PDB file of C-alpha atoms in Angstrom:
ATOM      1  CA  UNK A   1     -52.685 -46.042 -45.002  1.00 55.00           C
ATOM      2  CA  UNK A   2     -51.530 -47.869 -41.574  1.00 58.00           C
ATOM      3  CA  UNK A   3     -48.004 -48.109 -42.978  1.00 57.00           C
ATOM      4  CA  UNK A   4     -48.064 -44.436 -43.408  1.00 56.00           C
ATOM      5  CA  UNK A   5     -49.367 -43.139 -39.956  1.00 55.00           C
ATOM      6  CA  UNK A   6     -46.798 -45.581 -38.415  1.00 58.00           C
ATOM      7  CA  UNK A   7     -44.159 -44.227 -40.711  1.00 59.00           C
ATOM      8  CA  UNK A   8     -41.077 -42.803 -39.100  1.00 63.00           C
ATOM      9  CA  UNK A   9     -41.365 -38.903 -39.194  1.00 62.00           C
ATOM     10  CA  UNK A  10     -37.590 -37.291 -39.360  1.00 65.00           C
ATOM     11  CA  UNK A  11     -35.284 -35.665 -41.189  1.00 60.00           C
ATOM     12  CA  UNK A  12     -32.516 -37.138 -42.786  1.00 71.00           C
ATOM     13  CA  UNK A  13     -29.112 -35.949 -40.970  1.00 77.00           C
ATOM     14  CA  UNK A  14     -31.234 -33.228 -39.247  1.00 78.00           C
ATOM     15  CA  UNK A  15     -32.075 -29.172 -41.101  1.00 78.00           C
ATOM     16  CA  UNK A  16     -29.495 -27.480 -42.422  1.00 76.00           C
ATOM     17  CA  UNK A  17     -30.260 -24.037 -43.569  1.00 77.00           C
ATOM     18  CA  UNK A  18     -28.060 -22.079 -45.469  1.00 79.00           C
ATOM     19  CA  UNK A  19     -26.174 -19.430 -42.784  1.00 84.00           C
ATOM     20  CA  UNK A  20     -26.356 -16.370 -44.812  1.00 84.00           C
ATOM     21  CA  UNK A  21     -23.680 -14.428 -42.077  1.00 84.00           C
ATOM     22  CA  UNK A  22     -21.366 -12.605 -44.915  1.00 84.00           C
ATOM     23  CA  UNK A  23     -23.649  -9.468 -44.023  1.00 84.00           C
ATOM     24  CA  UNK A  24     -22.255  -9.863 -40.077  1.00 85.00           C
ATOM     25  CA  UNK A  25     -19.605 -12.538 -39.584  1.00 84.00           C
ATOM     26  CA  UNK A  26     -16.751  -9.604 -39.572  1.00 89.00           C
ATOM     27  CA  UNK A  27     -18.677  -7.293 -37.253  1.00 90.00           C
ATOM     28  CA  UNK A  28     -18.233  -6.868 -33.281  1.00 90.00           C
ATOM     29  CA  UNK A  29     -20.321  -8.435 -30.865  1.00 86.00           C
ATOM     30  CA  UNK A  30     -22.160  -5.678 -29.652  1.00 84.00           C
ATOM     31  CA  UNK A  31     -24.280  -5.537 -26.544  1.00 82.00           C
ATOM     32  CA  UNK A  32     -27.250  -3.309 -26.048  1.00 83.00           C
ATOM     33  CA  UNK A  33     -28.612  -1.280 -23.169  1.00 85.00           C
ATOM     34  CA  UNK A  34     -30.813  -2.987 -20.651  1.00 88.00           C
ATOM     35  CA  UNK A  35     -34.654  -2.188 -20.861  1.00 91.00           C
ATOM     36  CA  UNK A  36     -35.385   1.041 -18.397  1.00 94.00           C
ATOM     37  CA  UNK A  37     -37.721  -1.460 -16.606  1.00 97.00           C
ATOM     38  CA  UNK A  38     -37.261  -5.108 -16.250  1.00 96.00           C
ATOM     39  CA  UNK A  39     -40.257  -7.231 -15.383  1.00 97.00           C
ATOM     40  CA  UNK A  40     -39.790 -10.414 -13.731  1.00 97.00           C
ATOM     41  CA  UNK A  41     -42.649 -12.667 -13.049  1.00 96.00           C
ATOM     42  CA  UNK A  42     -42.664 -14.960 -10.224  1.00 96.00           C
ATOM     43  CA  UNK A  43     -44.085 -17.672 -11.943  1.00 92.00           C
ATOM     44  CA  UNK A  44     -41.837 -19.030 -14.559  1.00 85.00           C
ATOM     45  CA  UNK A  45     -43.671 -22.498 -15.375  1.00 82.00           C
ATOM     46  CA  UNK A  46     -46.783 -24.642 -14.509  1.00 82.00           C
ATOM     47  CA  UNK A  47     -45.438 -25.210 -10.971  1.00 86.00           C
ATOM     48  CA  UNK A  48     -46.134 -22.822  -7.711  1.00 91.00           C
ATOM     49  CA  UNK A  49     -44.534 -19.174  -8.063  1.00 93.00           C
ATOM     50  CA  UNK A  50     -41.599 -18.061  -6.325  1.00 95.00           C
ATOM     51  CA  UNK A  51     -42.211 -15.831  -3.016  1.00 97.00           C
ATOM     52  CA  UNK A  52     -40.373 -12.369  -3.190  1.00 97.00           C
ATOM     53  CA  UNK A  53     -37.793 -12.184  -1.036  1.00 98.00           C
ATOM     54  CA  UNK A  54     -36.920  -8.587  -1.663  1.00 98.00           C
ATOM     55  CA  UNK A  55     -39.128  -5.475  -0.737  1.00 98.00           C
ATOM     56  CA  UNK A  56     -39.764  -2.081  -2.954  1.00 98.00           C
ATOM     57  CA  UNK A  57     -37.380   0.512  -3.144  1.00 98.00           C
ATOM     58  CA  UNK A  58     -34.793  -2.234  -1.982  1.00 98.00           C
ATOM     59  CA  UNK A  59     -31.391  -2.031  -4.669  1.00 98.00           C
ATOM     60  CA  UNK A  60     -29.893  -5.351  -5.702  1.00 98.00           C
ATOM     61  CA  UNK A  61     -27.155  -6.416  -6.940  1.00 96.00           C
ATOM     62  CA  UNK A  62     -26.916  -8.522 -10.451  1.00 95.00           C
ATOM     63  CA  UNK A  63     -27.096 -11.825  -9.656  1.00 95.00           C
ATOM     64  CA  UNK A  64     -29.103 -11.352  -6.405  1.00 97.00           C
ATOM     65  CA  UNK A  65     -31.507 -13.538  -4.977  1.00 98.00           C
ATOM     66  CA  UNK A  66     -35.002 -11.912  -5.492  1.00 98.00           C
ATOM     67  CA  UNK A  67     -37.300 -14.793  -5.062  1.00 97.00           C
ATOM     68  CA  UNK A  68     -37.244 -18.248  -3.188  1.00 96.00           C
ATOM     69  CA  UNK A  69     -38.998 -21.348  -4.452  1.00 94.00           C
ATOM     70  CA  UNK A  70     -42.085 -21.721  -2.847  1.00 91.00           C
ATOM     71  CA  UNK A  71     -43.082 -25.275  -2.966  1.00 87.00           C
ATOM     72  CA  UNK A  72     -42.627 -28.418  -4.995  1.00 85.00           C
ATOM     73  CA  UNK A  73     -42.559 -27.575  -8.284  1.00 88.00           C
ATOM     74  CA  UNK A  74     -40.745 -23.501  -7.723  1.00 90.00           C
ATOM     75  CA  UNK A  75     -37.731 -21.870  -8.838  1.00 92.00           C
ATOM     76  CA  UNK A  76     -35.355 -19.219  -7.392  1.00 94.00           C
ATOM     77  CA  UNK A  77     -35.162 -15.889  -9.635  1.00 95.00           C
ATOM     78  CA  UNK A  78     -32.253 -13.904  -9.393  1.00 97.00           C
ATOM     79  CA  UNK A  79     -31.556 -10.250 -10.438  1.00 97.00           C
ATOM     80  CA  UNK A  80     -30.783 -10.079 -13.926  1.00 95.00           C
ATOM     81  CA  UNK A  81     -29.037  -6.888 -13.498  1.00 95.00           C
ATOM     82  CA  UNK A  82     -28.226  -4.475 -10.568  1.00 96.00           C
ATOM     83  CA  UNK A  83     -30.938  -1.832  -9.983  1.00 97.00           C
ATOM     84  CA  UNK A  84     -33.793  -0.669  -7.820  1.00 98.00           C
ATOM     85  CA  UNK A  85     -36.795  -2.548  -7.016  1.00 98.00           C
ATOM     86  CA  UNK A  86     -39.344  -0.385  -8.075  1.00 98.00           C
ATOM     87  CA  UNK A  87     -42.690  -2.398  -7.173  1.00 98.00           C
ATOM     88  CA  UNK A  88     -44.105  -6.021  -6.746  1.00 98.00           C
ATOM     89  CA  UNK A  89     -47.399  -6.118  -8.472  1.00 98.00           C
ATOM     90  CA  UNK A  90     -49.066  -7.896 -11.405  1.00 97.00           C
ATOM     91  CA  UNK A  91     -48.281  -7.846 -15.092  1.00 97.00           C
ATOM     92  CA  UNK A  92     -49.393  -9.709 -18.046  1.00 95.00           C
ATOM     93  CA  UNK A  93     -47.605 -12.832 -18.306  1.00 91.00           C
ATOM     94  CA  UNK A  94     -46.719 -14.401 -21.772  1.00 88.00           C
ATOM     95  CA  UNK A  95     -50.159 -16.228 -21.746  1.00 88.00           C
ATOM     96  CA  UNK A  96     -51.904 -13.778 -20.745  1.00 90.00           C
ATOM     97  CA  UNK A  97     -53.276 -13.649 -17.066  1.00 92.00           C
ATOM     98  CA  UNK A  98     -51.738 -11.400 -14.974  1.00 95.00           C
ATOM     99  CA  UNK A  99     -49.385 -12.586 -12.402  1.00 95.00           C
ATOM    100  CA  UNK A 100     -47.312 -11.538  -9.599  1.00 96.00           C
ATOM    101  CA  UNK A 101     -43.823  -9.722 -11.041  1.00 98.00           C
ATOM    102  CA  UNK A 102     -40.876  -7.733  -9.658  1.00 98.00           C
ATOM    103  CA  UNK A 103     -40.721  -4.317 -11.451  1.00 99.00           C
ATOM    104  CA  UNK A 104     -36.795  -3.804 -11.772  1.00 98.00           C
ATOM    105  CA  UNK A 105     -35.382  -0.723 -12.926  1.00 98.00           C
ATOM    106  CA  UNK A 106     -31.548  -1.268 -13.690  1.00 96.00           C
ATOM    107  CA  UNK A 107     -28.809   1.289 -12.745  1.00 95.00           C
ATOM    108  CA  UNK A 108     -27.687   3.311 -15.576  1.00 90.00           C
ATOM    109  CA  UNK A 109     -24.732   1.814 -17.225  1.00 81.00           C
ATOM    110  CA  UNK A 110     -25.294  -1.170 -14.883  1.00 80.00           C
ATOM    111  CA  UNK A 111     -22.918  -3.849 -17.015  1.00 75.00           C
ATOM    112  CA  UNK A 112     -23.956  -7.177 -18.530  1.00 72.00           C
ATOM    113  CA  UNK A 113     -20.769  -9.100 -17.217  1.00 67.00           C
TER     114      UNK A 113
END
């Protein structure tokens, strides 16, 4: 029984499921429209959440800084597409608990490049 808990869990040359892409392989990429509101929380990970750095009603640009790290353990969070702040308030995080976010509504046809 010792021999068996000790054992070496892994699989041999890794998991290699069959790809199945004959239904898509000759098909365009194709990219779809951005949500019409983007919700970004400000805390991304078991560390301190960013501080906002941008205000409501303010527009950004893709790419733009929208929070700073605010301690050891932060991150910087950055615009994931160009549009209009529309409010800094809480929303339920992935956990659960509600947590400071930035409401972002994009610009129509804002692009994905």
């Amino acid at each position: 029984m010792q021999a068996r808990l000790n054992a070496k869990r892994s699989f041999r040359h890794g998991v290699h499921p069959p790809e199945q892409k004959e239904a898509t392989n000759r098909q365009a990429i194709r990219q779809f429209p951005f949500a019409p509101v983007m919700v970004i929380p400000l805390s991304q990970h078991i560390g301190k959440p960013a501080r906002a750095v941008v205000r409501e009603g303010q527009e950004v640009l893709r790419g733009q800084l929208l929070a700073e790290p605010d301690g050891f353990v932060s991150v910087a969070m950055h615009a994931p597409a160009a549009g209009v702040v529309k409010r800094i308030a809480l929303a339920p995080y992935a956990n659960g608990k509600m947590v400071e976010s930035i409401y972002l509504q994009p610009f129509p046809g804002a692009g994905q490049e």
